[in-house]
Structure formats: C-alpha cells, structure tokens
Tab-separated table of C-alpha atoms in Angstrom:
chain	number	residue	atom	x	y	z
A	118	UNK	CA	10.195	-17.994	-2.763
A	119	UNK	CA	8.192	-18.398	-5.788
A	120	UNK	CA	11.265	-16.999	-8.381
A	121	UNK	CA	10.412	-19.055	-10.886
A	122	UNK	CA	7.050	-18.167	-11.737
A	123	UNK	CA	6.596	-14.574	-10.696
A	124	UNK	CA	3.641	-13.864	-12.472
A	125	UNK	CA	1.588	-16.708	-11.363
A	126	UNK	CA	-2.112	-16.104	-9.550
A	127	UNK	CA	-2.328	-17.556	-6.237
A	128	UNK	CA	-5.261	-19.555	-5.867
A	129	UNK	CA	-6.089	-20.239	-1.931
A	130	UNK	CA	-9.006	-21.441	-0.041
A	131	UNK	CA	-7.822	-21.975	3.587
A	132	UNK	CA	-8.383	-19.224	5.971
A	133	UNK	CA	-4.650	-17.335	6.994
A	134	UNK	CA	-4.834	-15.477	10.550
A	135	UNK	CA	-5.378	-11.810	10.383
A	136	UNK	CA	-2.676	-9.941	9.350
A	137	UNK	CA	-1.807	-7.402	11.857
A	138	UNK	CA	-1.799	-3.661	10.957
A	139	UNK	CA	0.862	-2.353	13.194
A	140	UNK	CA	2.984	-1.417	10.398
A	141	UNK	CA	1.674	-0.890	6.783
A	142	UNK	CA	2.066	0.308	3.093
A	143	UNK	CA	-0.320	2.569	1.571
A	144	UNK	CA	-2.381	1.485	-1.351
A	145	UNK	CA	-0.213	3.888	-4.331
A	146	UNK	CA	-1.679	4.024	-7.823
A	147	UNK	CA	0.724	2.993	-9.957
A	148	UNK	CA	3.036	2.306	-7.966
A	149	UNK	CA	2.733	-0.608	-5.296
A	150	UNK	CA	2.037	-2.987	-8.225
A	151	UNK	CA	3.361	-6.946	-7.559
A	152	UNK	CA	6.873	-6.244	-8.545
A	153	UNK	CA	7.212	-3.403	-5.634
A	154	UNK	CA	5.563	-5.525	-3.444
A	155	UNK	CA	7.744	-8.133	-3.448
A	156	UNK	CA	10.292	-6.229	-3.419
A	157	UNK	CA	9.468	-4.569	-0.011
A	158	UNK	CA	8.725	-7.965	0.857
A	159	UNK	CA	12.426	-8.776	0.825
A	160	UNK	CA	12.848	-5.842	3.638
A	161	UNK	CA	10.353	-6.660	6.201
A	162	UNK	CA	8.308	-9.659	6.644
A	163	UNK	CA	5.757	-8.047	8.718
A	164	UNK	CA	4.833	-5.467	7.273
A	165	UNK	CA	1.435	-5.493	5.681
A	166	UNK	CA	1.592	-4.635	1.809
A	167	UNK	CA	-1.418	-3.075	0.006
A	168	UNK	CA	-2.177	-3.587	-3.694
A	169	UNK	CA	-3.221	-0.359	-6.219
A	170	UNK	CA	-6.287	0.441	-6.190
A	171	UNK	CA	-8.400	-2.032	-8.791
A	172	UNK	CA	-12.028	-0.770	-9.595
A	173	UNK	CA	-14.660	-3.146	-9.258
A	174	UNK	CA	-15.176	-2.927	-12.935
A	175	UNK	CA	-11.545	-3.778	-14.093
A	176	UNK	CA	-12.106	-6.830	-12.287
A	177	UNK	CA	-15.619	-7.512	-13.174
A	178	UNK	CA	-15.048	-6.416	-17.113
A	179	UNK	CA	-11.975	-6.846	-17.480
A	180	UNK	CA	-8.680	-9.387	-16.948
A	181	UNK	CA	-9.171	-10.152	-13.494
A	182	UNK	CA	-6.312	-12.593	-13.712
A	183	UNK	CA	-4.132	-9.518	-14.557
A	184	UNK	CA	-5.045	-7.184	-11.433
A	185	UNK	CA	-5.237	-9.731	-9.010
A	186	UNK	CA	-1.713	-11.409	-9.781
A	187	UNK	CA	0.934	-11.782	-7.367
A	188	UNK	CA	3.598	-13.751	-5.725
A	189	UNK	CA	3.028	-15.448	-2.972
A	190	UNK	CA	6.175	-14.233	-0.729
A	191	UNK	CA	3.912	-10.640	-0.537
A	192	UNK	CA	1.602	-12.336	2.039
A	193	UNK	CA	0.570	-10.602	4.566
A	194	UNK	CA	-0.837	-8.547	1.407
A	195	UNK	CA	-4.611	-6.890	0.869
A	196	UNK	CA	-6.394	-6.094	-2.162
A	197	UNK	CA	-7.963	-2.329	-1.727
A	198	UNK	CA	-11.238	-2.029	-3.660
A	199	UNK	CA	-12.224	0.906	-5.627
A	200	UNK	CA	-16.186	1.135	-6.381
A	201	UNK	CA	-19.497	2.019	-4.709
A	202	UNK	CA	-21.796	-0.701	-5.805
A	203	UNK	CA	-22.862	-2.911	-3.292
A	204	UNK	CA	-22.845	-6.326	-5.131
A	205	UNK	CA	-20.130	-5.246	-7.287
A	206	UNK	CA	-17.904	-5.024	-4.555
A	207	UNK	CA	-19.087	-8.450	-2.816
A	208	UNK	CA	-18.679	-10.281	-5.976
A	209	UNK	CA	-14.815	-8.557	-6.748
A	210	UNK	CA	-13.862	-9.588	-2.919
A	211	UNK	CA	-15.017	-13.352	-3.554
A	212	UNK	CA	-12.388	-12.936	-6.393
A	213	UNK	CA	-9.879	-11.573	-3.632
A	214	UNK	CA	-10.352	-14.146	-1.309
A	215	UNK	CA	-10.269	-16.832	-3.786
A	216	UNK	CA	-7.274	-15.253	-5.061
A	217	UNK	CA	-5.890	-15.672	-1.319
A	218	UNK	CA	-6.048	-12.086	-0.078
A	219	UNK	CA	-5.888	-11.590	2.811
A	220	UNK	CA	-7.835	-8.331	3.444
A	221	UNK	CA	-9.963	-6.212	1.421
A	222	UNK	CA	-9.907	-2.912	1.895
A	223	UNK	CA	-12.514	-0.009	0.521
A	224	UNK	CA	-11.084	3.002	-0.962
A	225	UNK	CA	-12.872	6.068	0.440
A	226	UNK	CA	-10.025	8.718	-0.023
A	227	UNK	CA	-9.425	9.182	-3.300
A	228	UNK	CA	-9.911	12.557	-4.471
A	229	UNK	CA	-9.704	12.253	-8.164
A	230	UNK	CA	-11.825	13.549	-10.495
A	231	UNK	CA	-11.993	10.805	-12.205
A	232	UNK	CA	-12.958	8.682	-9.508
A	233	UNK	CA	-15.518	10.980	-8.361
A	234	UNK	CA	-17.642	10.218	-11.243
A	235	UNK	CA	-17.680	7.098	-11.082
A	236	UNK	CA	-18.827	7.556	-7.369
A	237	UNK	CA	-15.335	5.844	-6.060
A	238	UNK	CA	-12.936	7.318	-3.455
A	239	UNK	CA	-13.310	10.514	-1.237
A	240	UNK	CA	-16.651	11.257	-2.515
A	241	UNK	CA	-18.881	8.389	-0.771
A	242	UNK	CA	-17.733	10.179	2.591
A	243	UNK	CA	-21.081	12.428	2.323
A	244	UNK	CA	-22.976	8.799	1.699
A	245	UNK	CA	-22.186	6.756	5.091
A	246	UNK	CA	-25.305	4.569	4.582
A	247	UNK	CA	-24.164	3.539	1.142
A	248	UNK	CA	-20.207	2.574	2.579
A	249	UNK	CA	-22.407	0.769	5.168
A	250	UNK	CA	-24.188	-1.228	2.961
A	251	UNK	CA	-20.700	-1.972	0.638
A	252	UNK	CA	-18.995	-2.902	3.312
A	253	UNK	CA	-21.802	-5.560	5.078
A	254	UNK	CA	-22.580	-6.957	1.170
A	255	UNK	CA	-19.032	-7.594	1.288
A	256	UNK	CA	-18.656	-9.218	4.764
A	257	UNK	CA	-21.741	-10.990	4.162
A	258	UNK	CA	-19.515	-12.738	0.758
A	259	UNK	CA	-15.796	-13.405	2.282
A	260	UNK	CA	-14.590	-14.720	5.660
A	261	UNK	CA	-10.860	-12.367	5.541
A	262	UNK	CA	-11.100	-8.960	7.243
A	263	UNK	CA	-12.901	-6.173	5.152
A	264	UNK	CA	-11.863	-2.825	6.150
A	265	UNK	CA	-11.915	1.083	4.946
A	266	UNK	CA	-9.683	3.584	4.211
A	267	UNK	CA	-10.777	7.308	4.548
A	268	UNK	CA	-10.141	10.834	5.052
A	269	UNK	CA	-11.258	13.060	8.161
A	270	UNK	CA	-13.631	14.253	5.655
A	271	UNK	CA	-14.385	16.255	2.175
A	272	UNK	CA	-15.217	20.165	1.791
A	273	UNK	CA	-18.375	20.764	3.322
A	274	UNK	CA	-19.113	17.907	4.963
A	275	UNK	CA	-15.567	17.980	7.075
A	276	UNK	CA	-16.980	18.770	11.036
A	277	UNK	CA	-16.231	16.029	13.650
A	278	UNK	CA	-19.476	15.518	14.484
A	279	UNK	CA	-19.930	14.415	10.453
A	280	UNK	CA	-16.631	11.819	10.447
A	281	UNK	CA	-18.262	10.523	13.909
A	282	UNK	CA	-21.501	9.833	11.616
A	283	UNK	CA	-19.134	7.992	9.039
A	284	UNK	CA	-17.485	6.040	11.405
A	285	UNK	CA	-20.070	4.879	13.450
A	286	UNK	CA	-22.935	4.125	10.663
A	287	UNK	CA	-20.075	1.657	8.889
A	288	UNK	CA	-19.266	0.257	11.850
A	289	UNK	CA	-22.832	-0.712	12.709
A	290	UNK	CA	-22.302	-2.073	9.324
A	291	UNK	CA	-19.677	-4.683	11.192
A	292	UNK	CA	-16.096	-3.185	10.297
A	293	UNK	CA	-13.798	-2.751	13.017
A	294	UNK	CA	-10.677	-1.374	11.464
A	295	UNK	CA	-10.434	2.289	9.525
A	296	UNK	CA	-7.060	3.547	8.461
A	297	UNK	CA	-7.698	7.171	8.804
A	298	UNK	CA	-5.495	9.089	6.297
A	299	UNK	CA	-5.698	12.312	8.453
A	300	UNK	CA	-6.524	15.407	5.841
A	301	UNK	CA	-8.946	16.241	4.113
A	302	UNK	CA	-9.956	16.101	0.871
A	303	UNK	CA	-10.774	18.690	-1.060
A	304	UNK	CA	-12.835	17.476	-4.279
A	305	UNK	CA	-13.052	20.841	-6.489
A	306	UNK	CA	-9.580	22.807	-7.442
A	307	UNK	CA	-7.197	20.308	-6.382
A	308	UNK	CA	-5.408	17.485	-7.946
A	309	UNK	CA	-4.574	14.333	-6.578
A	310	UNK	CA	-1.259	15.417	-5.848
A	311	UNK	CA	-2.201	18.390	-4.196
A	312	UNK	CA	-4.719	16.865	-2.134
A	313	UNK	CA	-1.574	15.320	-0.514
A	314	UNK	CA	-0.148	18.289	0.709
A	315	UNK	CA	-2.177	21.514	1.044
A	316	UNK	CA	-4.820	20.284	3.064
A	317	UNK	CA	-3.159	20.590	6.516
A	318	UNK	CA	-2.340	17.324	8.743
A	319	UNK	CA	-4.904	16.952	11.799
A	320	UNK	CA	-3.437	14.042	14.211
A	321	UNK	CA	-5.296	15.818	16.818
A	322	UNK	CA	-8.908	14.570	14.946
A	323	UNK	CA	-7.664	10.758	14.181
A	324	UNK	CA	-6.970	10.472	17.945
A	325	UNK	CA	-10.233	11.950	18.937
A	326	UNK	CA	-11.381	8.920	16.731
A	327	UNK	CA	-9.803	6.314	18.533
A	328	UNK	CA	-10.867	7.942	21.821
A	329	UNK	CA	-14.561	8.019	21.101
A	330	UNK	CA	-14.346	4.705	19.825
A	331	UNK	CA	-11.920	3.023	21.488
A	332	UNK	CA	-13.180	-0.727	20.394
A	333	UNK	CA	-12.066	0.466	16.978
A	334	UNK	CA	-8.891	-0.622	15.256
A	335	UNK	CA	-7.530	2.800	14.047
A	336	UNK	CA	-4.915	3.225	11.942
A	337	UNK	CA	-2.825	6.549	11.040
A	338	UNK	CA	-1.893	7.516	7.663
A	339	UNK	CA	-0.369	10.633	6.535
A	340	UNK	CA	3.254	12.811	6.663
A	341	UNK	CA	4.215	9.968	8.492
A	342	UNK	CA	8.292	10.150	7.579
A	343	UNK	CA	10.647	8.259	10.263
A	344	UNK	CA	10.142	4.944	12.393
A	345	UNK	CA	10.628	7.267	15.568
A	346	UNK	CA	7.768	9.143	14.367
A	347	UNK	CA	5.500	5.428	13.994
A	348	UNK	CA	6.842	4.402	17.366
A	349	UNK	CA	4.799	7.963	18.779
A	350	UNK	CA	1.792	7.436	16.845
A	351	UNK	CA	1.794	4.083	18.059
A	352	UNK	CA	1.293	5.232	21.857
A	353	UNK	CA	-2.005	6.722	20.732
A	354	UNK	CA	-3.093	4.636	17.225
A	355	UNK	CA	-3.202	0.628	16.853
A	356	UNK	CA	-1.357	0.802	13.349
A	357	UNK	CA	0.740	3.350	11.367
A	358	UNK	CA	0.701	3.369	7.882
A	359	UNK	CA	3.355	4.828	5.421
A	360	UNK	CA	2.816	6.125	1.590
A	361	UNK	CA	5.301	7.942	-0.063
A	362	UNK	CA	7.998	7.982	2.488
A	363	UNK	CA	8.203	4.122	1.757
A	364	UNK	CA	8.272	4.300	-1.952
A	365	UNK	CA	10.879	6.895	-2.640
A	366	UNK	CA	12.619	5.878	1.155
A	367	UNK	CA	12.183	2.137	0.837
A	368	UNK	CA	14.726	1.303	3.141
A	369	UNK	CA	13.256	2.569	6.170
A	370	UNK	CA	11.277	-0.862	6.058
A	371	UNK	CA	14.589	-2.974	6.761
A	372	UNK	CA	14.337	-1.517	10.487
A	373	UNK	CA	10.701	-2.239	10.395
A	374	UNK	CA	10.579	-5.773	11.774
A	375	UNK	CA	13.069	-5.286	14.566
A	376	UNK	CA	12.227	-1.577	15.605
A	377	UNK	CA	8.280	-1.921	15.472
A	378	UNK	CA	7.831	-6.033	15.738
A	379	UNK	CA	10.473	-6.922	18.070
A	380	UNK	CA	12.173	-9.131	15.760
A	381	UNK	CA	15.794	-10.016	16.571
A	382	UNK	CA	16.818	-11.227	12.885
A	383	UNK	CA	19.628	-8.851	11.511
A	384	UNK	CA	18.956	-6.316	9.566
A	385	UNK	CA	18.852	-6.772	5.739
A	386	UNK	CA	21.817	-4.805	3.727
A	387	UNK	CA	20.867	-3.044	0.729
A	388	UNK	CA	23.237	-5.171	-1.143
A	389	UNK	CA	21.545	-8.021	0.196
A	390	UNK	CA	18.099	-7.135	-0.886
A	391	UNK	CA	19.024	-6.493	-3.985
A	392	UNK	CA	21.015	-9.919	-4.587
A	393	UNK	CA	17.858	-11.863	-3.412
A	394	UNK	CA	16.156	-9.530	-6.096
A	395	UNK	CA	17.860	-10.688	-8.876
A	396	UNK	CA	16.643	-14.025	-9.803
A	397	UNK	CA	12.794	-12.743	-9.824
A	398	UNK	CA	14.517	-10.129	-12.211
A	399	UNK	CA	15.686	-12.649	-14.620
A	400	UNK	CA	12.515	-14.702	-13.954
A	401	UNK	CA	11.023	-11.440	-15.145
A	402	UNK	CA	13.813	-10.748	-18.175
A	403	UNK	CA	13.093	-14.654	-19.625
A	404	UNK	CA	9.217	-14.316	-19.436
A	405	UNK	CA	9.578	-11.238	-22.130
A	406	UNK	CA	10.054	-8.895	-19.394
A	407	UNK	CA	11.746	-5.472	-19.010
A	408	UNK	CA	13.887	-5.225	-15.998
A	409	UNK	CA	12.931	-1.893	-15.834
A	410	UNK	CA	9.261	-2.919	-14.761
A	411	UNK	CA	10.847	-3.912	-11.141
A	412	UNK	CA	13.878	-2.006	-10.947
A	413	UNK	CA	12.105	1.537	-11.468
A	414	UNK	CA	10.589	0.155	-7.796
A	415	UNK	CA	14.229	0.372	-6.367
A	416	UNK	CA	15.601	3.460	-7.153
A	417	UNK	CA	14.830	4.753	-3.526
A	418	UNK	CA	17.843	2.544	-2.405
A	419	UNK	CA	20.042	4.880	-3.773
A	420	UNK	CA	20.153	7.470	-1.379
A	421	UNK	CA	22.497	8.303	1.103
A	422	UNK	CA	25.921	6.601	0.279
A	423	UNK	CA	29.023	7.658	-2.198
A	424	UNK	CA	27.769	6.046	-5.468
A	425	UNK	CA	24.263	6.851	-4.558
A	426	UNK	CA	23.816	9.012	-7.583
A	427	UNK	CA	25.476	6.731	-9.582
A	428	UNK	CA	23.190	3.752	-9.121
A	429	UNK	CA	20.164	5.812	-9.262
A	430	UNK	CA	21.189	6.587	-13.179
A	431	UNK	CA	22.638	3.349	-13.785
A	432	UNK	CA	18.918	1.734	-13.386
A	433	UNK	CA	16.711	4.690	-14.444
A	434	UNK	CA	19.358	5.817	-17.045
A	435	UNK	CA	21.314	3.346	-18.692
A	436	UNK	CA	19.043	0.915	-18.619
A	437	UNK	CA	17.150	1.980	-21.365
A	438	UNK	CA	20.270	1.170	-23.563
A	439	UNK	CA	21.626	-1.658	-21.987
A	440	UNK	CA	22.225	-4.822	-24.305
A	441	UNK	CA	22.690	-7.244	-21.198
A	442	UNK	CA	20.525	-5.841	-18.451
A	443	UNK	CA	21.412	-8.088	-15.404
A	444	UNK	CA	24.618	-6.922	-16.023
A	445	UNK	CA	23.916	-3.575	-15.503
A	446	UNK	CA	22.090	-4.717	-12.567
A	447	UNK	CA	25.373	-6.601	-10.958
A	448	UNK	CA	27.164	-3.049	-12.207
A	449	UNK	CA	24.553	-1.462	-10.037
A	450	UNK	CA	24.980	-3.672	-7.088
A	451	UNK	CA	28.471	-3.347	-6.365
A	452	UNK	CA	27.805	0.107	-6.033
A	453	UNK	CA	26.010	-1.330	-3.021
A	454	UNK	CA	28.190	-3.621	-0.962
A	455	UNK	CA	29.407	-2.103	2.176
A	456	UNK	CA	26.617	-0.042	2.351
C-alpha cells in the first residue's frame, strides 16, 4: 500500500484487464472521494469503486491534478464523467486513462438542477444521439472500457419503447455495459434527494432490458440493501451495484469478496480495517491534514455492537476538539476489538 504518499496522482500507461462489474459502488457526490475509497478498499478487493462525479470542465478548467488523485490500492476504480460535450469528454477520459483509470463512466442520471443546465446527468436521456456521439468520441480517445450510467427514463419521455431507443442508439455507438439505476427521474419538483426515493423502484423494466438485449452487460442499481438481495439480482443482471446502503452500511462489503466472488480469504474484522486505516490517517494528519477528512467516511462501522454509539461520537464528535487525534482514533478502536 501506498501509506506514505496518499495524495499522490497515479500516472499509468499499460493497459489493466477489465475490471469486472459483478459487485460495485455507486458514483456519490461528495461522498466516495479518495479517502472513502480506499477505505472500502481495505474491505473488499473486488469490488469495483467509482469516483464522484467530476464535470468535464473541473477537469478541463480547473486542477485536474486535484479531481483525478488517488491511491493506487483503490484499483479496480473508474472515473464517472459528468458533461455532454463530445470532445470535452474525449479529451477529460485521455486524462483518466493517463491517470490509470480503469473505466470511464458517463453520468446520465443525475437529476439536479444544477446539472440540468449545464446539459449533464438525467437530462441527455431525451438526446440518445448526442450520448451516442459522447460515448464513440470517447472510445475513439482511450483503450479502458467506457460505459453509462442511467435511469429507466425522465418525465415524459419514460415509456419502454423510449429507454429501448436509448439503449440501443448508444450501443450502436459501441458501449456494451449500462448500469441501469432503475427509477426514474423526475427533473421538475424534486430534489436530488427525493429523486432517490419517491419515484417507485421498477426491477421488472431493468430485466426487460437485459432480456431484449441480452449481449448487453447490465447492471442493477437502486434500493439494493443486503448481499442476499445482490445474490437474486444476480440470477437475472450481470452486476449489482450499491449506493447508499454501502456508505452509511460499509461493512456489508467485508462479505463481499467471499459471498459474491468466491473468495476463501477470512473475513476482515472491523477492528482490523480500521488498524490498517491508521497509518494513511497519519500520512494524512503529517501532510496538514484533518483526520476528520477520512474518518467522517467510517462512521457507518459503528452500528450494531455495545459501544456502537459511542464510537460514532467519538469520531464525528470529539474529534473536533481533540488535541492528539490518532489518539482519539486508538480510543475509538478499542471500542472495536471483538467485534
């Protein structure tokens, strides 16, 4: 592991194999930034980890150094792209691939306002032609995987027949893999947040999917809570993926490798994760650092046990006052062993 030097930017050439997408993490603004990732890292090593989603412009305009940073334990680890013009995007995933990404993903199911106007996210689902000619522009620019992430469609353009249109017209465009987060999205009167919830879950369409295009990788996102409920999904879908339920639940991914991979390494203790954490914490701490940047990431781990509570305040709580933080953390962590 790279501990000493967490914030250094990867630079790789050589091709790495596909990652698979059996099991994954959803792309969570801000939230699955490089300190969670590596974090879940220390759970499963198969799962693939997604990155926030970066606009084309932060990366064109801005510090591209900055977005595209990250460690390079979070491997198998994609970049997800947020933007709508064609070059843009092939020029930002020559920056992901040099960067040693390897996927890049294209966000099509955000339903933020802000987004919207910047003609990012959920909205380019009513312009298939246009996510075509993203997605080939970047194909045409990177050898690693470029995929798309999408809803089953927006408010008034949301019939079958429509998402078949989607599908199919980016696929001529050459993708082969759609994670298909399966709601709706509803891009007038609801927020983000609510865009999560009140539109109602349709498996039922995002298996129609696969089945009318079976040569498609398709993978489910959405509600998804439990492993027993990815093993199920996985009868009918090639991948699961998992959003919140991973970040405030992270240790469901310690089961990941050995329920959904076959793996036959023992399972990682909380106590264990969280003493292999450390030394990228004080990594973290002597490079000017607030511990609180990773261990906000961790808080899910308290859940469940006697002491739970208890280490949930100590790191979202205390630490805010603490003079010697890594103490507070080893305070923290006994609260773990056993567990």
């Amino acid at each position: 592991m790279n501990l000493e030097k967490p914030e250094t930017l990867v630079n790789i050439d050589c091709a790495r194999p596909e990652p698979s997408r059996r099991f994954s993490v959803a792309p969570m603004m801000d939230w699955t930034d490089r300190h969670c990732r590596f974090f879940l890292r220390l759970l499963s090593k198969n799962a693939l980890l997604y990155t926030e989603m970066v606009t084309t412009g932060a990366l064109i305009n801005g510090d591209a150094e900055r977005f595209l940073r990250h460690d390079e334990t979070e491997h198998p680890l994609a970049l997800q792209l947020g933007g709508s013009v064609p070059a843009d995007l092939a020029a930002c995933a020559r920056l992901a691939q040099a960067a040693g990404y390897d996927e890049v993903n294209l966000n099509v199911g955000c339903p933020s306002d802000r987004v919207q106007n910047n003609m990012i996210g959920a909205c380019l689902m009513a312009h298939p032609a246009l996510v075509a000619d993203c997605v080939k522009a970047m194909q045409d620019a990177v050898s690693v995987p470029v995929t798309v992430k999408h809803r089953i469609g927006i408010n008034g353009r949301d019939s079958y027949e429509q998402l078949c249109d989607f599908v199919g017209t980016v696929r001529d465009a050459g993708c082969n893999s759609f994670t298909v987060h399966a709601r709706i999205a509803i891009l007038e009167g609801l927020s983000p947040k609510e865009n999560r919830d009140i539109p109602p879950l349709r498996y039922d369409v995002a298996a129609q999917l696969k089945t009318d295009f079976p040569e498609l990788e398709i993978i489910l996102n959405g509600g998804i809570k439990t492993l027993e409920q990815c093993q199920e999904h996985l009868q009918v879908f090639d991948g699961v993926m998992l959003g919140r339920e991973a970040y405030h639940n992270p240790y469901i991914l310690a089961e990941v490798d050995q329920q959904l991979f076959g793996s036959t390494d023992p399972v990682i203790s909380r106590a264990q994760a969280l003493a292999l954490l450390r030394p990228y914490i004080a990594a973290h701490i002597a490079a000017g650092g607030s511990m609180h940047h990773i261990t906000r990431h961790i808080l899910g781990l308290g859940q469940g046990f006697p002491g739970a509570r208890r280490f949930r305040q100590l790191l979202s709580v205390d630490i805010h006052k603490a003079k010697d933080p890594l103490a507070l953390l080893d305070q923290a962590a006994e609260l773990l062993e056993g567990r």
